[in-house]
Coordinates of N, CA, C and O in Angstrom, one line a residue:
X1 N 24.6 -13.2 9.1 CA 24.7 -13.5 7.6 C 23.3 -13.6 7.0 O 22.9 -12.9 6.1
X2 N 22.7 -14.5 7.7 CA 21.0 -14.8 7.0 C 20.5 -13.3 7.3 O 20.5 -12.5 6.4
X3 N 20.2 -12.8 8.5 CA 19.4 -11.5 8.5 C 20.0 -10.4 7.5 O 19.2 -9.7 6.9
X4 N 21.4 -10.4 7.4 CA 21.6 -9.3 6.2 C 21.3 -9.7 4.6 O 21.0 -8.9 3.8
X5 N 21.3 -11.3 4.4 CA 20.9 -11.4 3.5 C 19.4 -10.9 2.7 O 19.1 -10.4 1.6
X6 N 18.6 -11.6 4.2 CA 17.2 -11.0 3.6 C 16.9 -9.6 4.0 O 15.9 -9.1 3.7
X7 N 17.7 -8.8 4.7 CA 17.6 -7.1 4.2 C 17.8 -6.8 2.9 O 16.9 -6.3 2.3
X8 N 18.8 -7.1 2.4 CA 19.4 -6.7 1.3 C 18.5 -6.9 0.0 O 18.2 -5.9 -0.7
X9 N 17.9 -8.4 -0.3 CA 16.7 -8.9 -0.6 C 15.3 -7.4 -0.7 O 14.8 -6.7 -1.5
X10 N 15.4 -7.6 0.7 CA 14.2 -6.4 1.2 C 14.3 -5.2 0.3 O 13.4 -4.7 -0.4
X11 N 15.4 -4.8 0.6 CA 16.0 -3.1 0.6 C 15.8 -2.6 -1.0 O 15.3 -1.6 -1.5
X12 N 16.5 -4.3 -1.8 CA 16.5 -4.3 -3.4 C 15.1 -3.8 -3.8 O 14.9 -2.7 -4.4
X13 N 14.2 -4.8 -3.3 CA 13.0 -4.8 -4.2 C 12.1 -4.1 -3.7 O 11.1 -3.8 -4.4
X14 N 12.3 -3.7 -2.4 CA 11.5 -2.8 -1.6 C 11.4 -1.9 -2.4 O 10.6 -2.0 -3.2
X15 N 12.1 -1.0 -2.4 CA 12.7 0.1 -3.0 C 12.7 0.4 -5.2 O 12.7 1.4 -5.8
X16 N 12.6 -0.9 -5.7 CA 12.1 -1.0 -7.0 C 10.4 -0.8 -6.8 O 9.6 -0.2 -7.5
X17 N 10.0 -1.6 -5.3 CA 8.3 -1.7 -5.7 C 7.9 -0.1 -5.5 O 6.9 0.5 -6.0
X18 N 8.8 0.3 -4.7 CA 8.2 1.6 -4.1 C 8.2 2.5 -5.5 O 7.1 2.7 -5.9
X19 N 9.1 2.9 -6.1 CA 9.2 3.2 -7.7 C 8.3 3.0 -8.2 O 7.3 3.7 -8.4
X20 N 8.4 1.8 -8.5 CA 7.1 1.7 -9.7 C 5.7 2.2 -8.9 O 4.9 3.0 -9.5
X21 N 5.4 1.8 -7.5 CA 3.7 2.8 -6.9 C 4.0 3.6 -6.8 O 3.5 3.9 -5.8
X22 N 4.8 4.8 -7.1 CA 5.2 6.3 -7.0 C 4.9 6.6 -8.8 O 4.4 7.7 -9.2
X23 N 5.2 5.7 -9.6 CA 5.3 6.0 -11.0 C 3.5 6.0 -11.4 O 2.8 7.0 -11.9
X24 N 3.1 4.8 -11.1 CA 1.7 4.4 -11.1 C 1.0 5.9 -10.4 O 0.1 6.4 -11.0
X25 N 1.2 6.4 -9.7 CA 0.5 7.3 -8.5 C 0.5 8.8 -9.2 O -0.4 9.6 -9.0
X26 N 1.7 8.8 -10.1 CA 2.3 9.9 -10.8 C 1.3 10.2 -12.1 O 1.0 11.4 -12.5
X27 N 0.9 8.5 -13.0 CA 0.1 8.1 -13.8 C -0.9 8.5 -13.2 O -1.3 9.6 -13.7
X28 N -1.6 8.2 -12.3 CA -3.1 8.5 -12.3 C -3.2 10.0 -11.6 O -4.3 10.6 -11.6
X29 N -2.4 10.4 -11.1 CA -2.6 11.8 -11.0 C -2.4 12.7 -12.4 O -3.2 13.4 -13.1
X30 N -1.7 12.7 -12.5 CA -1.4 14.0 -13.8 C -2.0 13.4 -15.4 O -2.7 14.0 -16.2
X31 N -1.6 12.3 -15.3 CA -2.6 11.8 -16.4 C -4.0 11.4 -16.4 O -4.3 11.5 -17.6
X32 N -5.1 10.9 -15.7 CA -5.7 10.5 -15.0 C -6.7 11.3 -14.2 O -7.9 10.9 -14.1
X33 N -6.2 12.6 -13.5 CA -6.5 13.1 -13.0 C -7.3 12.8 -11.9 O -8.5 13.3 -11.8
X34 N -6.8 11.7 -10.9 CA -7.3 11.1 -10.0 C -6.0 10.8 -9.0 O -4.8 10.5 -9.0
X35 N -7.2 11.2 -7.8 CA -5.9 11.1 -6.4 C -5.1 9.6 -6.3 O -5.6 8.5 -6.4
X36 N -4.0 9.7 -6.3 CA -3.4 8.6 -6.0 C -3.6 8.0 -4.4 O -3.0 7.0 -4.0
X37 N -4.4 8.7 -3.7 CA -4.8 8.2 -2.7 C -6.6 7.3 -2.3 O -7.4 7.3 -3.3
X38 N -6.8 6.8 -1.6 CA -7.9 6.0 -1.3 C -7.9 4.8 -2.4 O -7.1 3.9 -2.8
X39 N -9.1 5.0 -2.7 CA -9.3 3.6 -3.6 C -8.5 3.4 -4.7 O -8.3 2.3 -5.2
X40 N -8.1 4.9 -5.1 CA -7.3 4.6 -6.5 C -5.7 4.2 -6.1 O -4.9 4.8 -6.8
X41 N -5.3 3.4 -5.1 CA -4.2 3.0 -4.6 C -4.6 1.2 -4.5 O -4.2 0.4 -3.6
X42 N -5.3 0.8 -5.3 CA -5.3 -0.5 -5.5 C -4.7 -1.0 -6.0 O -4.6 -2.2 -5.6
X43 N -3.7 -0.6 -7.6 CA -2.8 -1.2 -8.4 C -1.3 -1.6 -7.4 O -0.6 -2.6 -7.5
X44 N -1.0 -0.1 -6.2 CA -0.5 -0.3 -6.0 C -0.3 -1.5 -4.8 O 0.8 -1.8 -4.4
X45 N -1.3 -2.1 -4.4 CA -1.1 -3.1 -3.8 C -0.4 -4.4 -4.7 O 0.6 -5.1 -4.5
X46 N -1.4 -4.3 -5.6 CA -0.4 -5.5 -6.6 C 0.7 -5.4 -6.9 O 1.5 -6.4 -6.9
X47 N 1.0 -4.1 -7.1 CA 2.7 -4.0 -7.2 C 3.1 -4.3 -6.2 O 4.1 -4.9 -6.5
X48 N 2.8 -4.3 -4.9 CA 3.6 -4.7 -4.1 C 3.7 -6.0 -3.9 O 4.9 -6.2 -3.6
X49 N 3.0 -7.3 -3.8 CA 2.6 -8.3 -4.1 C 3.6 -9.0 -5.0 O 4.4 -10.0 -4.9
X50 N 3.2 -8.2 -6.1 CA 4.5 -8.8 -7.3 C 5.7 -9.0 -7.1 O 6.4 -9.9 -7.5
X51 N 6.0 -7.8 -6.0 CA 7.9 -7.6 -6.0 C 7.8 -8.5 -4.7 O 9.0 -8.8 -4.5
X52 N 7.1 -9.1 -3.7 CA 6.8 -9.8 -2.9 C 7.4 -11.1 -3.4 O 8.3 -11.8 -2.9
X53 N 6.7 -11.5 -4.9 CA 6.7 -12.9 -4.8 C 7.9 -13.0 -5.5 O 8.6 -14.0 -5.5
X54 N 8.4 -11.8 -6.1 CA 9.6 -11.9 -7.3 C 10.8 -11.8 -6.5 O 11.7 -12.5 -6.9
X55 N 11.1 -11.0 -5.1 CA 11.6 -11.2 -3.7 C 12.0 -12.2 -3.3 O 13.2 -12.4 -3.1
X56 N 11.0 -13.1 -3.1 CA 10.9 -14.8 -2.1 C 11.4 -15.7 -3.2 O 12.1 -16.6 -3.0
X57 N 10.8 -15.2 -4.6 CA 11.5 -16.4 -5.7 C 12.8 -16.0 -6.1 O 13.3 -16.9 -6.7
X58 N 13.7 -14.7 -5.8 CA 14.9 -14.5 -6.2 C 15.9 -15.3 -4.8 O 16.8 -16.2 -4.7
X59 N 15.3 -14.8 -4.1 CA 15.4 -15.2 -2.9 C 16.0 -16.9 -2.5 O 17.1 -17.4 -2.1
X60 N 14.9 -17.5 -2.7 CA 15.1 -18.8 -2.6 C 15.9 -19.5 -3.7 O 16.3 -20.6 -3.4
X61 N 16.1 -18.9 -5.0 CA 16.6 -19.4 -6.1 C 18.4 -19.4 -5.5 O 19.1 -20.4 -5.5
X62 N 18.8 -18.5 -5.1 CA 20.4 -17.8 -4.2 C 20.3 -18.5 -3.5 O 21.4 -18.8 -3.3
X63 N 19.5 -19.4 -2.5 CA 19.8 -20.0 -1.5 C 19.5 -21.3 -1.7 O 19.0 -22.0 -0.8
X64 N 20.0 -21.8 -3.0 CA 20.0 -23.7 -3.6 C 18.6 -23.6 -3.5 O 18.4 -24.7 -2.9
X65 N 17.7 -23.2 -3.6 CA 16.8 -23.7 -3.5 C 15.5 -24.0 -2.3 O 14.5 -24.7 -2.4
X66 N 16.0 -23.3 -1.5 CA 15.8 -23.8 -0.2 C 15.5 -22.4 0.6 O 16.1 -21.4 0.3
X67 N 14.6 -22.4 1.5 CA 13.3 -21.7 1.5 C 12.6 -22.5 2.5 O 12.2 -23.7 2.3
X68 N 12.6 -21.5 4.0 CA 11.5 -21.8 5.4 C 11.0 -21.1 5.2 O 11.3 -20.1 4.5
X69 N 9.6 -21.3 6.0 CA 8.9 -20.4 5.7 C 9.1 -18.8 6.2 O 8.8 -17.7 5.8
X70 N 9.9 -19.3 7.5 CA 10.0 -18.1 8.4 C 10.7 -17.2 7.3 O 10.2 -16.1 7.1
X71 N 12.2 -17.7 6.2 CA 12.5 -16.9 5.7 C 12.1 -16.4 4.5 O 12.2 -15.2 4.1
X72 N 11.2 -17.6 3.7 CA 9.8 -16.4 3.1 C 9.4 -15.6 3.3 O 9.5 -14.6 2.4
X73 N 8.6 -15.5 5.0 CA 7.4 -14.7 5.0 C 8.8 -13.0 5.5 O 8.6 -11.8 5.2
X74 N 10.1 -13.5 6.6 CA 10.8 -12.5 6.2 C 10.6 -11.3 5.4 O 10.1 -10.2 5.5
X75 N 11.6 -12.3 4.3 CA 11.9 -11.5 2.7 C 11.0 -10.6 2.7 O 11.1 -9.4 2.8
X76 N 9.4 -11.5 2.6 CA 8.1 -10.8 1.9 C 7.6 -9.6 2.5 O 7.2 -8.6 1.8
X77 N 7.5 -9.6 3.7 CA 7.1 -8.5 5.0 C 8.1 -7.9 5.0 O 7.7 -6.8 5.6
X78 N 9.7 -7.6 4.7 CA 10.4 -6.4 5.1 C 10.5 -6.1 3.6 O 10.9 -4.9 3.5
X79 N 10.2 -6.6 2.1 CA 10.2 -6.0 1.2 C 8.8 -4.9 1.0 O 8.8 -3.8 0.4
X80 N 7.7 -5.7 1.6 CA 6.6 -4.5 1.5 C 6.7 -3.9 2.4 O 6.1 -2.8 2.4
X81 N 7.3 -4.0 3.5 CA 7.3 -2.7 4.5 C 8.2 -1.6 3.9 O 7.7 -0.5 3.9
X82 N 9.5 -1.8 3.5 CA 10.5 -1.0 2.6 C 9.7 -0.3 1.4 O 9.9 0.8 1.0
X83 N 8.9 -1.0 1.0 CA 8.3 -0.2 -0.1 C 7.0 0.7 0.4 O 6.8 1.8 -0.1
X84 N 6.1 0.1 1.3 CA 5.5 1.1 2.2 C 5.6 2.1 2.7 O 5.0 3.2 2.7
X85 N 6.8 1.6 3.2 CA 7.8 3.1 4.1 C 8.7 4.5 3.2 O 9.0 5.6 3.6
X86 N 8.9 4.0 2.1 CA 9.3 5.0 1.1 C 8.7 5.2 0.1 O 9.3 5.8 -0.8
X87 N 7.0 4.7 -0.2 CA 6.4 5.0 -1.1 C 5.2 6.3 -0.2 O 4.3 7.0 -0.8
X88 N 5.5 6.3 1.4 CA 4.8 6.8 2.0 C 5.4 7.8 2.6 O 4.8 8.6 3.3
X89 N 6.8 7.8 2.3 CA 7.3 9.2 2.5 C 7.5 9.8 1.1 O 7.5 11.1 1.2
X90 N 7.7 9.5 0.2 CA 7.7 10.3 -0.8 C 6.1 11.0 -0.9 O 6.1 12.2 -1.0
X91 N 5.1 10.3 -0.8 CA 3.8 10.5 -0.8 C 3.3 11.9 0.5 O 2.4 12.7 0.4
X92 N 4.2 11.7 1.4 CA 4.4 13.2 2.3 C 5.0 14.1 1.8 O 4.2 15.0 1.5
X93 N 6.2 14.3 1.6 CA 7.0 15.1 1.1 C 6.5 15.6 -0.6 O 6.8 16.7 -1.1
X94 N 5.7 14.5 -1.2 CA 4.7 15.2 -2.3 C 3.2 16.1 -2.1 O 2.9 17.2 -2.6
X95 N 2.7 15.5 -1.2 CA 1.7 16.2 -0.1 C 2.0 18.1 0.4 O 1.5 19.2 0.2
X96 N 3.6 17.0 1.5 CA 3.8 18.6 2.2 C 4.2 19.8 1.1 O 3.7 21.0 1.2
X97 N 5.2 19.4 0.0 CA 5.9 20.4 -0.6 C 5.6 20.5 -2.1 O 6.2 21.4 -2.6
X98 N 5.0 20.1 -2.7 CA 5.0 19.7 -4.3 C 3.6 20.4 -4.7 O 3.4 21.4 -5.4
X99 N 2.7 19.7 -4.3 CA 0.8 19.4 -4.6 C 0.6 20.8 -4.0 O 0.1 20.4 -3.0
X100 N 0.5 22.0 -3.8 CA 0.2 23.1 -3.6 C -0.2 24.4 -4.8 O 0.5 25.4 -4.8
X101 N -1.0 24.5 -5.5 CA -0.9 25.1 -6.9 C -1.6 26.4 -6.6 O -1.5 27.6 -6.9
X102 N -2.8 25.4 -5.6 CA -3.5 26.8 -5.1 C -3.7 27.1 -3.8 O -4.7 27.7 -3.4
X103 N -2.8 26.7 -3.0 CA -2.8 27.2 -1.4 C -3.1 26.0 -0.6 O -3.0 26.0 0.6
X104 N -3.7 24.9 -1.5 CA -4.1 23.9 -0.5 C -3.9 22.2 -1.7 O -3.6 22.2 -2.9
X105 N -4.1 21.4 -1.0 CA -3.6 20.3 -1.7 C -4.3 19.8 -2.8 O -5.5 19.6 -2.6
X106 N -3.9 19.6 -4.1 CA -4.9 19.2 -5.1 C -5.4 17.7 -5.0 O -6.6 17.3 -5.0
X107 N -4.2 17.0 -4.8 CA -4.4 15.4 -4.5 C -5.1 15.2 -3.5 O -5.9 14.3 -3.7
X108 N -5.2 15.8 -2.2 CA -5.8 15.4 -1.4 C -7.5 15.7 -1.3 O -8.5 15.1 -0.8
X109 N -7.3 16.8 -2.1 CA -8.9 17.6 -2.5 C -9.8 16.8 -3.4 O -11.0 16.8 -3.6
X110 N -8.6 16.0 -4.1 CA -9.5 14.9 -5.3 C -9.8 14.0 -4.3 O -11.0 13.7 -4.3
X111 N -8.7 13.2 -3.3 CA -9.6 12.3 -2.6 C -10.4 12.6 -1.9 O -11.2 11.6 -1.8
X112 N -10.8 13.7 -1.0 CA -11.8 13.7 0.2 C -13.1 14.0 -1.3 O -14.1 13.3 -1.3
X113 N -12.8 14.7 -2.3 CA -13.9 14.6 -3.2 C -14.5 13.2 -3.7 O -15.7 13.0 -4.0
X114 N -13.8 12.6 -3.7 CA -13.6 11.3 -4.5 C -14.6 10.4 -3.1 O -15.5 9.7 -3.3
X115 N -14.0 10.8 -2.0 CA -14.8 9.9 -0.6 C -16.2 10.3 -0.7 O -17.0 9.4 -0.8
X116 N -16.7 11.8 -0.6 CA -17.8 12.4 -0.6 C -18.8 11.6 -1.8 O -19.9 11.0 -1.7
X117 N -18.0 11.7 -2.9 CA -19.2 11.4 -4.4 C -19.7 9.7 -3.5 O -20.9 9.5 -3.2
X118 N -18.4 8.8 -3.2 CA -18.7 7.4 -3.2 C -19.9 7.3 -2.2 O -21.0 6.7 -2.1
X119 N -19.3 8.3 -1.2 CA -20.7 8.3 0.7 C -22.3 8.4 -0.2 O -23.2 7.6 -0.2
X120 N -22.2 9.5 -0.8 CA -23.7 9.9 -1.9 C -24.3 9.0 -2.2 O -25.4 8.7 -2.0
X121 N -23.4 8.5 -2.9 CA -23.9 6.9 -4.0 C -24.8 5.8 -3.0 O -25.8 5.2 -3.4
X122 N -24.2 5.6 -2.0 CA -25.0 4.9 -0.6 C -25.8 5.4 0.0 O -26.2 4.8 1.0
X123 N -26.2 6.8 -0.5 CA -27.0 7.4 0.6 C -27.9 6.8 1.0 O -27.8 6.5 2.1
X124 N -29.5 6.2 0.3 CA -30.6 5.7 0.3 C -30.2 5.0 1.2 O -30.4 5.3 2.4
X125 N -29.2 3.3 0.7 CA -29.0 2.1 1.5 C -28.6 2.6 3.0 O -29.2 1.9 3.9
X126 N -27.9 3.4 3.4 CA -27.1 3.5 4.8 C -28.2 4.5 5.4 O -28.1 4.5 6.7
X127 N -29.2 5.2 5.0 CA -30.2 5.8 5.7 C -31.0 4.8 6.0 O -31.2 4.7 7.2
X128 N -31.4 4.0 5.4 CA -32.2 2.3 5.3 C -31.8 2.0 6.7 O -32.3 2.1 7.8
X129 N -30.7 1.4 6.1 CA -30.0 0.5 7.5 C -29.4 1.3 8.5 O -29.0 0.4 9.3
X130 N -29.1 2.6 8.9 CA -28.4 2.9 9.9 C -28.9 4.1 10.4 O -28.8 4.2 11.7
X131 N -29.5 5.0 9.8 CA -30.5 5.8 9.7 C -29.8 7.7 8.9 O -29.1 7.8 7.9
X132 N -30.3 8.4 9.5 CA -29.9 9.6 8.9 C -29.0 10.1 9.4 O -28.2 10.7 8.7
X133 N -29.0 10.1 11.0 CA -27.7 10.7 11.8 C -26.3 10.1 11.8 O -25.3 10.6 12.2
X134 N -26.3 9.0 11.2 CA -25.0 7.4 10.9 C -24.4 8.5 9.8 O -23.4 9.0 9.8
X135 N -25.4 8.6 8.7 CA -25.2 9.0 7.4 C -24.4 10.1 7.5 O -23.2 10.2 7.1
X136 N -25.2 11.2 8.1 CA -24.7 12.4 8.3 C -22.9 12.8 8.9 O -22.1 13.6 8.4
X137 N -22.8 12.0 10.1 CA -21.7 11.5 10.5 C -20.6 11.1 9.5 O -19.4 11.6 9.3
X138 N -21.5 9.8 8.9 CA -20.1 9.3 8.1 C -19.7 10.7 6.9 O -18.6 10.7 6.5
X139 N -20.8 11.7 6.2 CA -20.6 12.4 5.2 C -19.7 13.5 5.8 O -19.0 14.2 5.1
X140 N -19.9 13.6 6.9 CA -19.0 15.0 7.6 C -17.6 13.9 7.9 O -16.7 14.7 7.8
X141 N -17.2 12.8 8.2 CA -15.8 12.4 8.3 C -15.1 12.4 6.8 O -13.9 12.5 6.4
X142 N -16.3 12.1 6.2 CA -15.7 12.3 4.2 C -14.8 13.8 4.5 O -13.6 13.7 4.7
X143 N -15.6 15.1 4.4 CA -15.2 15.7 4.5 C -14.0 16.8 5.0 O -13.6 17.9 4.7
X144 N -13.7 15.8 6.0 CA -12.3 16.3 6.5 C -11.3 16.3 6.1 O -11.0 15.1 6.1
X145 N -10.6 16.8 5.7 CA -9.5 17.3 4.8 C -8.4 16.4 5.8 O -8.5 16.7 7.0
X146 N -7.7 15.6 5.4 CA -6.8 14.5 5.7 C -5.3 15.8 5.4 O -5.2 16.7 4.6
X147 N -3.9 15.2 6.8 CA -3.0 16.4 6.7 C -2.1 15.4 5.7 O -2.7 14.5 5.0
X148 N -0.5 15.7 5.7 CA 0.4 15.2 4.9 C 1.2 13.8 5.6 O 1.9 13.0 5.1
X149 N 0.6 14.0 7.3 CA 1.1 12.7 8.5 C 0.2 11.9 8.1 O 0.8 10.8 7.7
X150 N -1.1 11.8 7.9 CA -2.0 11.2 7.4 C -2.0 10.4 6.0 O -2.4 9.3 5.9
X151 N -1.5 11.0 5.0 CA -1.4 10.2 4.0 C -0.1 9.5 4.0 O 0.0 8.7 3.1
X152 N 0.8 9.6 4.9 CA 2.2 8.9 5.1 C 1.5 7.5 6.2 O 1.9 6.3 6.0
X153 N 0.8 7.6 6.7 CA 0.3 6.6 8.2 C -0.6 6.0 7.0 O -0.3 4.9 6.7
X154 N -1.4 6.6 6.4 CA -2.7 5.6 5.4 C -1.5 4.8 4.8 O -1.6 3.6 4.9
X155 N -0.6 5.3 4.4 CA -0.2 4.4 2.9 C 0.5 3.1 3.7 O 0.2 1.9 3.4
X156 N 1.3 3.5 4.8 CA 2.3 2.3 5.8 C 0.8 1.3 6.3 O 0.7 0.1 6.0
X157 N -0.1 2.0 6.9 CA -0.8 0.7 7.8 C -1.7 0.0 6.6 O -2.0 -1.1 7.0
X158 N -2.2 0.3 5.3 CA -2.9 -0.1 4.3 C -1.8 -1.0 3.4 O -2.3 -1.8 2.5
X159 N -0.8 -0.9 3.5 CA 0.2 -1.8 2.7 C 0.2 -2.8 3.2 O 0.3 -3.9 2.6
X160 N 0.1 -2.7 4.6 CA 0.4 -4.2 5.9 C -1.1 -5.3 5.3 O -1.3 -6.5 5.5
X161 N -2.0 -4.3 4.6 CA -3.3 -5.9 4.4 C -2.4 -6.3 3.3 O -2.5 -7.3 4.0
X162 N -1.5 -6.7 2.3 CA -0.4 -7.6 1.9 C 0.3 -8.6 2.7 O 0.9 -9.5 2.4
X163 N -0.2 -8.2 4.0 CA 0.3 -9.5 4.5 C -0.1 -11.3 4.1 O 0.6 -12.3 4.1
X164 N -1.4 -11.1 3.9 CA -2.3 -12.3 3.7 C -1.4 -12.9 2.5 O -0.7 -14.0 2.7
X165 N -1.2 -12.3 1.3 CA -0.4 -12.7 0.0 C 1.2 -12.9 0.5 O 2.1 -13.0 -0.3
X166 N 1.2 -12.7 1.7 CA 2.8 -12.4 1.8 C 3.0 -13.7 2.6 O 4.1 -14.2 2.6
X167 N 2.0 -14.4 3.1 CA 2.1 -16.0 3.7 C 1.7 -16.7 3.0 O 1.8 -17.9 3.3
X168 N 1.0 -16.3 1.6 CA 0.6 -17.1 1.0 C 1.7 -17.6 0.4 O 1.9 -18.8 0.3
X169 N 2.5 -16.6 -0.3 CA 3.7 -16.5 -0.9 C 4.6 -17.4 0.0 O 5.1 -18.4 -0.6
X170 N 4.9 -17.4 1.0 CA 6.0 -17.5 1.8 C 5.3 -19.8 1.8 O 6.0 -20.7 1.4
X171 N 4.2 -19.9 2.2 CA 3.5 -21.1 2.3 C 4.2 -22.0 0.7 O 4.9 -23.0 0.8
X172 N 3.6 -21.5 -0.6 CA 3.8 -21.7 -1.8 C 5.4 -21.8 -2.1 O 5.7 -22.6 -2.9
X173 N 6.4 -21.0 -1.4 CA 7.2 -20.8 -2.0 C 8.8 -22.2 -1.1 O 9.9 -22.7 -1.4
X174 N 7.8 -22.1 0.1 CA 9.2 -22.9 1.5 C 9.3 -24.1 0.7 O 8.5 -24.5 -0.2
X175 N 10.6 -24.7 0.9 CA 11.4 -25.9 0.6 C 12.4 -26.4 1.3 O 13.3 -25.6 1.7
X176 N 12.3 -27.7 1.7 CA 13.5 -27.6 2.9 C 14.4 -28.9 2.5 O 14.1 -29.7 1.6
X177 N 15.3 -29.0 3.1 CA 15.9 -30.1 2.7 C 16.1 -31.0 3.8 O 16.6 -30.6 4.9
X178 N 15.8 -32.4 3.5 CA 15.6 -33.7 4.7 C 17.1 -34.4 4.4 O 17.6 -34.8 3.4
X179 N 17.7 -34.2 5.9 CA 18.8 -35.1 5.7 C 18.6 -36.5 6.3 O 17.7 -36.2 7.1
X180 N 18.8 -37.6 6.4 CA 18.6 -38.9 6.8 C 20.0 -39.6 7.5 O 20.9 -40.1 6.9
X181 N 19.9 -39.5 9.0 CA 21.2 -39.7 9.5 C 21.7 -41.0 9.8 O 22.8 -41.3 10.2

């Protein structure tokens, strides 16, 4: 009973959060004209965050009030993994089949571009400190053209740094009830 409850929980909002970072991702690509991938996937952490705490607070509200942590941090970790997991396959299946205009991926071409400009901007400092061959290294991994498994695996293991907010949430949110026998 408790474990289907907090799927269902999960599945709901998982699946709202994943929407809205697919909508956001949609916004800064076509409007924006910026990869929805690498750095410009920061909003979407908050969105997930959000439906995290709005998860644990629907959550606990259905259950009198009452809220362990373990079923906090539950809720909060299978609602962002649900939204990880389907905002990271849609993000494949946009990759493999969709983003193709000229033979090769536009979104992905914006981010390895997008990695290259940022490596540049450090050049001086990381020749400083690491030297020229560090440099060179890290400018040629910019370069590599990332496949469509790759932006499905970035988006799942980069969603998991939500965890920290997802105990915090779950910490903030536990209530328990003391009986006196």
């Amino acid at each position: 009973m408790l474990k289907s409850k907090i799927l269902r929980y999960a599945f709901t909002y998982g699946a709202i959060a994943a929407a809205v970072c697919i909508g956001v991702a949609l916004i800064q690509y076509y409007g924006l004209e910026k990869s929805p991938f690498g750095r410009y996937k920061l909003p979407a952490f908050g969105v997930n965050i959000i439906f995290v705490i709005v998860a644990t607070w629907v959550y606990r509200a259905n259950n009198l009030g009452i809220l362990s942590f373990t079923e906090g941090f539950s809720v909060g970790f299978m609602t962002n993994l649900v939204a990880a997991i389907i905002t990271g396959i849609v993000f494949f299946l946009f990759v493999q089949f969709i983003d193709k205009p000229y033979g090769h991926n536009h979104a992905i071409m914006l981010w390895v571009q997008e990695n290259i400009k940022g490596i540049e901007k450090i050049k001086a400092n990381h020749i400083k400190d690491f030297g020229i061959k560090e440099y060179e290294l890290l400018l040629n991994q910019a370069k590599e053209i990332p496949s469509a498994g790759y932006v499905l695996l970035d988006e799942i293991v980069k969603k998991q740094l939500c965890i920290v907010g997802i105990t915090i949430v779950s910490v903030i949110f536990r209530r328990h009830t003391f009986t006196i026998s």
